[in-house]
Amino acid sequence: MLLCRFQNSLYCDGRMKMIVLKDIVPAAQNNIDTKFIILDKGKTTLEGQNKVCLALVADETAAVHFQLWGDECDAFDSGDIIHLTNGIFSYQRSNLVLRAGKRGKLEKIGEFTMSYVETPNMSEIHWVQDSTNSKKYMQELVISPYSHIFPPIL
């Protein structure tokens, strides 16, 4: 049994621990280890020579926009349960998205059987830098409880 001393610590016994989506914050580092289900996937577009698509993903605590890049666009689909290792939650072309980035890894670990919520959507929150620590962000206000890109599933 793995016991962690601090509830919000990213590391436990020297290993990165799983973080729930409601606890992610914008950062310029790859340190997010989480699990989610893909609820919806937008169309694939080209940015230069690279394929890009946006997806709505969620866990039992929150939802977020997730950017798939290159071969990831074809490898994953709605209903897939994904384990993200070393992910990053940051601004990409003025949109706040969770993504694997260059150092992250995506792995399909199941299909269709995962509890989730669609609100709050962490990409629909306006974040501001912490006045006491410029490397940290704080939630300022909720832009929308649901995704403005993907309509709620009814």
Coordinates of N, CA and C in Angstrom, one line a residue:
M1 N 0.8 -1.2 0.0 CA 0.0 0.0 0.0 C 0.9 1.2 0.0
L2 N 0.6 2.2 -0.9 CA 1.3 3.4 -1.0 C 0.7 4.5 -0.2
L3 N 1.5 5.0 0.8 CA 1.0 6.1 1.6 C 1.7 7.4 1.3
C4 N 0.9 8.4 1.1 CA 1.5 9.7 0.8 C 1.4 10.7 2.0
R5 N 2.4 11.4 2.3 CA 2.4 12.3 3.4 C 1.5 13.5 3.2
F6 N 1.6 14.1 2.0 CA 0.9 15.3 1.7 C -0.1 15.0 0.6
Q7 N -1.4 15.4 0.8 CA -2.5 15.1 -0.1 C -2.2 15.6 -1.5
N8 N -1.7 16.9 -1.6 CA -1.6 17.5 -3.0 C -0.2 17.3 -3.5
S9 N 0.6 16.5 -2.9 CA 2.0 16.4 -3.4 C 2.0 15.6 -4.8
L10 N 2.8 16.1 -5.7 CA 2.9 15.4 -7.0 C 3.8 14.1 -6.9
Y11 N 4.6 14.0 -5.8 CA 5.4 12.9 -5.7 C 5.1 12.1 -4.4
C12 N 5.2 10.8 -4.4 CA 4.9 10.0 -3.3 C 5.9 8.9 -3.3
D13 N 6.7 8.7 -2.3 CA 7.8 7.7 -2.2 C 8.7 7.8 -3.4
G14 N 9.0 9.0 -3.9 CA 9.9 9.2 -5.0 C 9.3 9.0 -6.3
R15 N 8.0 8.6 -6.4 CA 7.4 8.4 -7.7 C 6.3 9.4 -7.9
M16 N 6.0 9.7 -9.2 CA 4.9 10.6 -9.5 C 3.6 9.9 -9.2
K17 N 2.7 10.6 -8.6 CA 1.4 10.0 -8.3 C 0.3 10.5 -9.3
M18 N -0.8 9.8 -9.4 CA -1.9 10.2 -10.3 C -2.6 11.4 -9.7
I19 N -2.9 12.4 -10.6 CA -3.6 13.6 -10.2 C -4.9 13.6 -10.9
V20 N -5.9 14.1 -10.2 CA -7.3 14.2 -10.8 C -7.4 15.5 -11.5
L21 N -8.2 15.6 -12.5 CA -8.3 16.7 -13.4 C -8.7 18.0 -12.7
K22 N -9.5 18.0 -11.7 CA -9.8 19.2 -10.9 C -8.6 19.8 -10.3
D23 N -7.6 19.1 -10.1 CA -6.4 19.6 -9.4 C -5.3 20.1 -10.3
I24 N -5.5 20.0 -11.7 CA -4.4 20.5 -12.6 C -4.4 22.0 -12.6
V25 N -3.2 22.6 -12.8 CA -3.1 24.0 -13.0 C -2.1 24.3 -14.1
P26 N -2.3 25.4 -14.8 CA -1.3 25.7 -15.9 C 0.1 25.8 -15.4
A27 N 1.0 25.2 -16.2 CA 2.4 25.3 -15.8 C 3.2 25.0 -17.1
A28 N 4.5 25.4 -17.1 CA 5.3 25.2 -18.2 C 6.3 24.0 -18.0
Q29 N 5.7 23.0 -17.3 CA 6.5 21.8 -17.1 C 5.7 20.5 -17.3
N30 N 6.3 19.5 -17.7 CA 5.6 18.2 -17.9 C 5.6 17.4 -16.6
N31 N 4.5 17.5 -15.9 CA 4.5 16.8 -14.6 C 3.1 16.2 -14.3
I32 N 2.2 16.1 -15.2 CA 0.9 15.6 -15.0 C 0.8 14.1 -15.3
D33 N 0.4 13.4 -14.3 CA 0.2 11.9 -14.5 C -1.3 11.7 -14.1
T34 N -2.1 11.4 -15.1 CA -3.6 11.3 -14.9 C -4.2 10.3 -15.8
K35 N -5.5 10.0 -15.5 CA -6.2 9.0 -16.3 C -7.6 9.7 -16.6
F36 N -8.1 9.5 -17.8 CA -9.3 10.1 -18.3 C -10.0 9.3 -19.4
I37 N -11.2 9.7 -19.7 CA -11.9 9.1 -20.8 C -12.2 10.1 -21.9
I38 N -12.0 9.8 -23.1 CA -12.3 10.7 -24.2 C -13.8 10.7 -24.5
L39 N -14.4 11.9 -24.3 CA -15.9 12.0 -24.5 C -16.2 12.3 -25.9
D40 N -15.5 13.2 -26.5 CA -15.8 13.7 -27.9 C -14.4 14.1 -28.5
K41 N -14.4 14.0 -29.8 CA -13.2 14.4 -30.5 C -13.6 15.2 -31.7
G42 N -12.9 16.4 -31.8 CA -13.1 17.3 -33.0 C -12.5 16.7 -34.2
K43 N -12.7 17.5 -35.3 CA -12.1 17.1 -36.6 C -10.6 17.3 -36.6
T44 N -9.9 16.5 -37.3 CA -8.5 16.6 -37.5 C -8.2 17.7 -38.5
T45 N -7.2 18.6 -38.2 CA -6.8 19.6 -39.1 C -5.3 19.5 -39.2
L46 N -4.8 20.3 -40.2 CA -3.3 20.3 -40.4 C -2.7 21.6 -39.9
E47 N -1.7 21.5 -39.2 CA -0.9 22.7 -38.8 C 0.5 22.5 -39.4
G48 N 0.7 23.1 -40.6 CA 1.9 22.8 -41.3 C 1.8 21.4 -41.9
Q49 N 2.8 20.5 -41.5 CA 2.8 19.1 -41.9 C 2.2 18.2 -40.8
N50 N 1.8 18.8 -39.7 CA 1.3 17.9 -38.6 C -0.2 17.9 -38.4
K51 N -0.7 16.7 -38.1 CA -2.1 16.6 -37.8 C -2.4 17.1 -36.4
V52 N -3.5 17.7 -36.1 CA -3.9 18.2 -34.8 C -5.4 18.0 -34.6
C53 N -5.8 17.6 -33.4 CA -7.2 17.6 -33.1 C -7.4 17.8 -31.7
L54 N -8.6 18.4 -31.3 CA -8.9 18.7 -30.0 C -10.0 17.7 -29.5
A55 N -9.9 17.3 -28.3 CA -10.8 16.3 -27.7 C -11.3 16.9 -26.3
L56 N -12.5 16.4 -26.0 CA -13.0 16.7 -24.6 C -12.8 15.5 -23.8
V57 N -12.1 15.6 -22.7 CA -11.8 14.4 -21.9 C -12.3 14.7 -20.4
A58 N -12.5 13.7 -19.6 CA -13.0 13.9 -18.3 C -12.6 12.7 -17.4
D59 N -12.6 13.0 -16.1 CA -12.5 12.0 -15.1 C -13.7 12.2 -14.1
E60 N -13.6 11.6 -12.9 CA -14.8 11.8 -12.0 C -14.8 13.1 -11.3
T61 N -13.8 14.0 -11.6 CA -13.8 15.3 -10.9 C -13.9 16.5 -11.8
A62 N -13.6 16.4 -13.1 CA -13.6 17.6 -14.0 C -13.4 17.1 -15.4
A63 N -13.6 18.1 -16.3 CA -13.3 17.8 -17.7 C -12.3 18.8 -18.2
V64 N -11.7 18.6 -19.3 CA -10.7 19.5 -19.9 C -10.5 19.3 -21.4
H65 N -10.1 20.3 -22.1 CA -9.8 20.1 -23.5 C -8.4 19.5 -23.6
F66 N -8.3 18.4 -24.5 CA -7.0 17.7 -24.7 C -6.6 17.8 -26.1
Q67 N -5.4 18.2 -26.4 CA -4.9 18.3 -27.7 C -4.1 17.0 -28.1
L68 N -4.6 16.4 -29.2 CA -3.9 15.3 -29.8 C -3.1 15.8 -31.0
W69 N -1.9 15.2 -31.2 CA -0.9 15.7 -32.1 C -0.4 14.5 -33.0
G70 N -0.3 14.7 -34.3 CA 0.3 13.7 -35.2 C -0.5 12.4 -35.2
D71 N 0.2 11.3 -35.0 CA -0.4 10.0 -35.0 C -1.4 9.8 -33.9
E72 N -1.4 10.6 -32.8 CA -2.3 10.5 -31.7 C -3.7 10.7 -32.2
C73 N -3.9 11.5 -33.2 CA -5.2 11.9 -33.7 C -6.0 10.6 -34.2
D74 N -5.2 9.7 -34.8 CA -5.8 8.4 -35.4 C -5.8 7.3 -34.4
A75 N -4.9 7.4 -33.4 CA -4.8 6.3 -32.4 C -5.8 6.2 -31.4
F76 N -6.5 7.3 -31.1 CA -7.5 7.4 -30.0 C -8.8 7.9 -30.5
D77 N -9.9 7.4 -29.8 CA -11.2 7.8 -30.2 C -12.1 7.9 -29.0
S78 N -13.3 8.4 -29.2 CA -14.3 8.6 -28.1 C -14.5 7.2 -27.4
G79 N -14.6 7.3 -26.1 CA -14.8 6.1 -25.3 C -13.5 5.4 -24.8
D80 N -12.3 5.8 -25.4 CA -11.1 5.3 -24.9 C -10.7 5.9 -23.6
I81 N -10.2 5.0 -22.7 CA -9.7 5.4 -21.4 C -8.2 5.5 -21.6
I82 N -7.6 6.7 -21.2 CA -6.2 7.0 -21.5 C -5.5 7.3 -20.2
H83 N -4.2 6.8 -20.1 CA -3.3 7.1 -19.0 C -2.3 8.1 -19.6
L84 N -2.2 9.3 -19.1 CA -1.2 10.3 -19.5 C -0.1 10.4 -18.5
T85 N 1.1 10.2 -19.0 CA 2.3 10.4 -18.1 C 3.1 11.6 -18.6
N86 N 3.5 12.4 -17.6 CA 4.3 13.6 -17.9 C 3.6 14.5 -18.9
G87 N 2.3 14.7 -18.7 CA 1.6 15.7 -19.5 C 1.8 17.1 -19.1
I88 N 1.3 18.0 -19.9 CA 1.4 19.4 -19.6 C 0.1 20.1 -19.8
F89 N -0.3 21.1 -18.9 CA -1.5 21.9 -19.0 C -1.1 23.3 -19.2
S90 N -1.1 23.8 -20.5 CA -0.6 25.1 -20.8 C -1.4 25.7 -22.0
Y91 N -1.0 26.9 -22.3 CA -1.6 27.6 -23.4 C -1.0 27.2 -24.7
Q92 N -1.9 26.8 -25.6 CA -1.4 26.4 -27.0 C -2.3 27.2 -28.0
R93 N -1.7 28.2 -28.6 CA -2.4 29.1 -29.5 C -3.6 29.7 -28.8
S94 N -3.3 30.3 -27.7 CA -4.3 31.0 -26.8 C -5.4 30.2 -26.2
N95 N -5.3 28.8 -26.4 CA -6.3 27.9 -25.7 C -5.6 27.1 -24.7
L96 N -6.2 27.0 -23.5 CA -5.7 26.3 -22.4 C -6.0 24.8 -22.6
V97 N -5.0 24.0 -22.8 CA -5.3 22.6 -23.1 C -4.3 21.7 -22.4
L98 N -4.8 20.5 -22.1 CA -3.9 19.4 -21.6 C -3.4 18.7 -22.8
R99 N -2.1 18.3 -22.7 CA -1.5 17.6 -23.9 C -0.3 16.8 -23.4
A100 N 0.1 15.8 -24.2 CA 1.3 15.0 -23.9 C 2.6 15.8 -24.0
G101 N 2.6 16.7 -25.0 CA 3.8 17.5 -25.3 C 4.9 16.5 -25.8
K102 N 6.2 17.0 -25.8 CA 7.3 16.2 -26.4 C 7.7 15.1 -25.4
R103 N 7.6 15.4 -24.1 CA 8.1 14.4 -23.1 C 7.0 13.5 -22.6
G104 N 5.7 13.8 -22.9 CA 4.6 13.0 -22.3 C 4.4 11.7 -23.1
K105 N 3.6 10.9 -22.5 CA 3.2 9.6 -23.1 C 1.8 9.3 -22.9
L106 N 1.1 8.8 -23.9 CA -0.3 8.4 -23.9 C -0.4 6.9 -24.0
E107 N -1.3 6.3 -23.2 CA -1.5 4.8 -23.3 C -2.9 4.5 -23.1
K108 N -3.5 3.8 -24.1 CA -4.9 3.4 -23.9 C -4.9 2.2 -22.9
I109 N -5.8 2.4 -21.9 CA -5.8 1.4 -20.8 C -7.2 0.7 -20.7
G110 N -8.2 1.2 -21.5 CA -9.5 0.6 -21.5 C -10.5 1.3 -22.4
E111 N -11.7 0.9 -22.3 CA -12.8 1.5 -23.1 C -14.1 1.6 -22.3
F112 N -14.8 2.7 -22.5 CA -16.2 2.9 -22.1 C -16.6 2.8 -20.6
T113 N -15.8 2.2 -19.8 CA -16.3 2.0 -18.4 C -15.5 2.8 -17.4
M114 N -15.9 4.1 -17.3 CA -15.3 5.0 -16.4 C -16.3 6.1 -16.0
S115 N -16.4 6.4 -14.7 CA -17.2 7.4 -14.2 C -16.6 8.8 -14.6
Y116 N -17.5 9.8 -14.9 CA -16.9 11.1 -15.3 C -18.0 12.2 -15.0
V117 N -17.5 13.4 -15.0 CA -18.3 14.6 -14.9 C -17.9 15.5 -16.1
E118 N -18.8 16.4 -16.5 CA -18.4 17.3 -17.6 C -18.2 18.7 -17.1
T119 N -18.4 18.9 -15.8 CA -18.2 20.3 -15.2 C -17.6 20.1 -13.8
P120 N -16.6 20.9 -13.5 CA -16.1 22.0 -14.2 C -15.2 21.6 -15.3
N121 N -15.1 22.5 -16.3 CA -14.2 22.3 -17.4 C -13.0 23.2 -17.1
M122 N -11.8 22.5 -16.8 CA -10.6 23.3 -16.4 C -10.1 24.2 -17.5
S123 N -10.4 23.9 -18.8 CA -10.0 24.8 -19.9 C -10.9 26.1 -19.9
E124 N -12.0 26.1 -19.2 CA -12.9 27.2 -19.3 C -12.8 28.0 -18.0
I125 N -11.7 28.0 -17.4 CA -11.4 28.8 -16.2 C -10.3 29.8 -16.6
H126 N -10.5 31.1 -16.1 CA -9.5 32.1 -16.4 C -8.5 32.0 -15.2
W127 N -7.3 31.8 -15.6 CA -6.2 31.7 -14.6 C -5.3 32.9 -14.6
V128 N -4.8 33.3 -13.4 CA -3.9 34.4 -13.2 C -2.7 34.0 -12.5
Q129 N -1.6 34.6 -12.7 CA -0.4 34.3 -12.0 C -0.5 34.7 -10.5
D130 N 0.0 33.9 -9.6 CA 0.0 34.1 -8.2 C 0.9 35.3 -7.9
S131 N 0.4 36.3 -7.2 CA 1.2 37.5 -7.0 C 2.5 37.2 -6.1
T132 N 2.4 36.1 -5.4 CA 3.6 35.8 -4.5 C 4.6 34.8 -5.1
N133 N 4.1 34.2 -6.2 CA 5.0 33.2 -6.9 C 4.7 33.2 -8.4
S134 N 5.5 33.8 -9.2 CA 5.2 33.9 -10.6 C 5.2 32.6 -11.4
K135 N 5.6 31.5 -10.7 CA 5.6 30.2 -11.4 C 4.3 29.5 -11.1
K136 N 3.4 30.0 -10.3 CA 2.1 29.4 -9.9 C 1.0 30.2 -10.5
Y137 N -0.1 29.5 -10.8 CA -1.4 30.2 -11.2 C -2.5 29.9 -10.3
M138 N -3.4 30.8 -10.2 CA -4.6 30.7 -9.4 C -5.9 30.9 -10.3
Q139 N -7.0 30.2 -9.9 CA -8.2 30.4 -10.6 C -8.8 31.8 -10.3
E140 N -9.1 32.6 -11.3 CA -9.7 33.9 -11.1 C -11.2 33.8 -11.2
L141 N -11.6 33.2 -12.4 CA -13.1 33.1 -12.6 C -13.4 32.0 -13.5
V142 N -14.6 31.6 -13.5 CA -15.1 30.5 -14.4 C -15.7 31.2 -15.6
I143 N -15.1 30.9 -16.8 CA -15.6 31.5 -18.0 C -17.0 30.8 -18.4
S144 N -17.0 29.5 -18.3 CA -18.2 28.7 -18.6 C -18.1 27.4 -17.8
P145 N -19.1 26.9 -17.2 CA -19.0 25.6 -16.5 C -18.8 24.5 -17.5
Y146 N -19.3 24.6 -18.7 CA -19.1 23.6 -19.7 C -18.2 24.0 -20.9
S147 N -17.8 23.1 -21.7 CA -16.9 23.4 -22.8 C -17.7 24.3 -23.8
H148 N -17.0 25.4 -24.3 CA -17.6 26.2 -25.3 C -17.4 25.6 -26.7
I149 N -16.6 24.6 -26.8 CA -16.2 23.9 -28.1 C -17.1 22.7 -28.3
F150 N -17.3 21.9 -27.2 CA -18.1 20.6 -27.3 C -19.4 20.8 -26.5
P151 N -20.5 20.7 -27.1 CA -21.8 20.8 -26.3 C -21.9 19.7 -25.3
P152 N -22.6 20.0 -24.2 CA -22.8 19.0 -23.1 C -23.5 17.8 -23.7
I153 N -23.1 16.6 -23.1 CA -23.8 15.4 -23.5 C -25.0 15.2 -22.6
L154 N -26.2 15.1 -23.2 CA -27.4 15.0 -22.4 C -27.9 13.6 -22.3

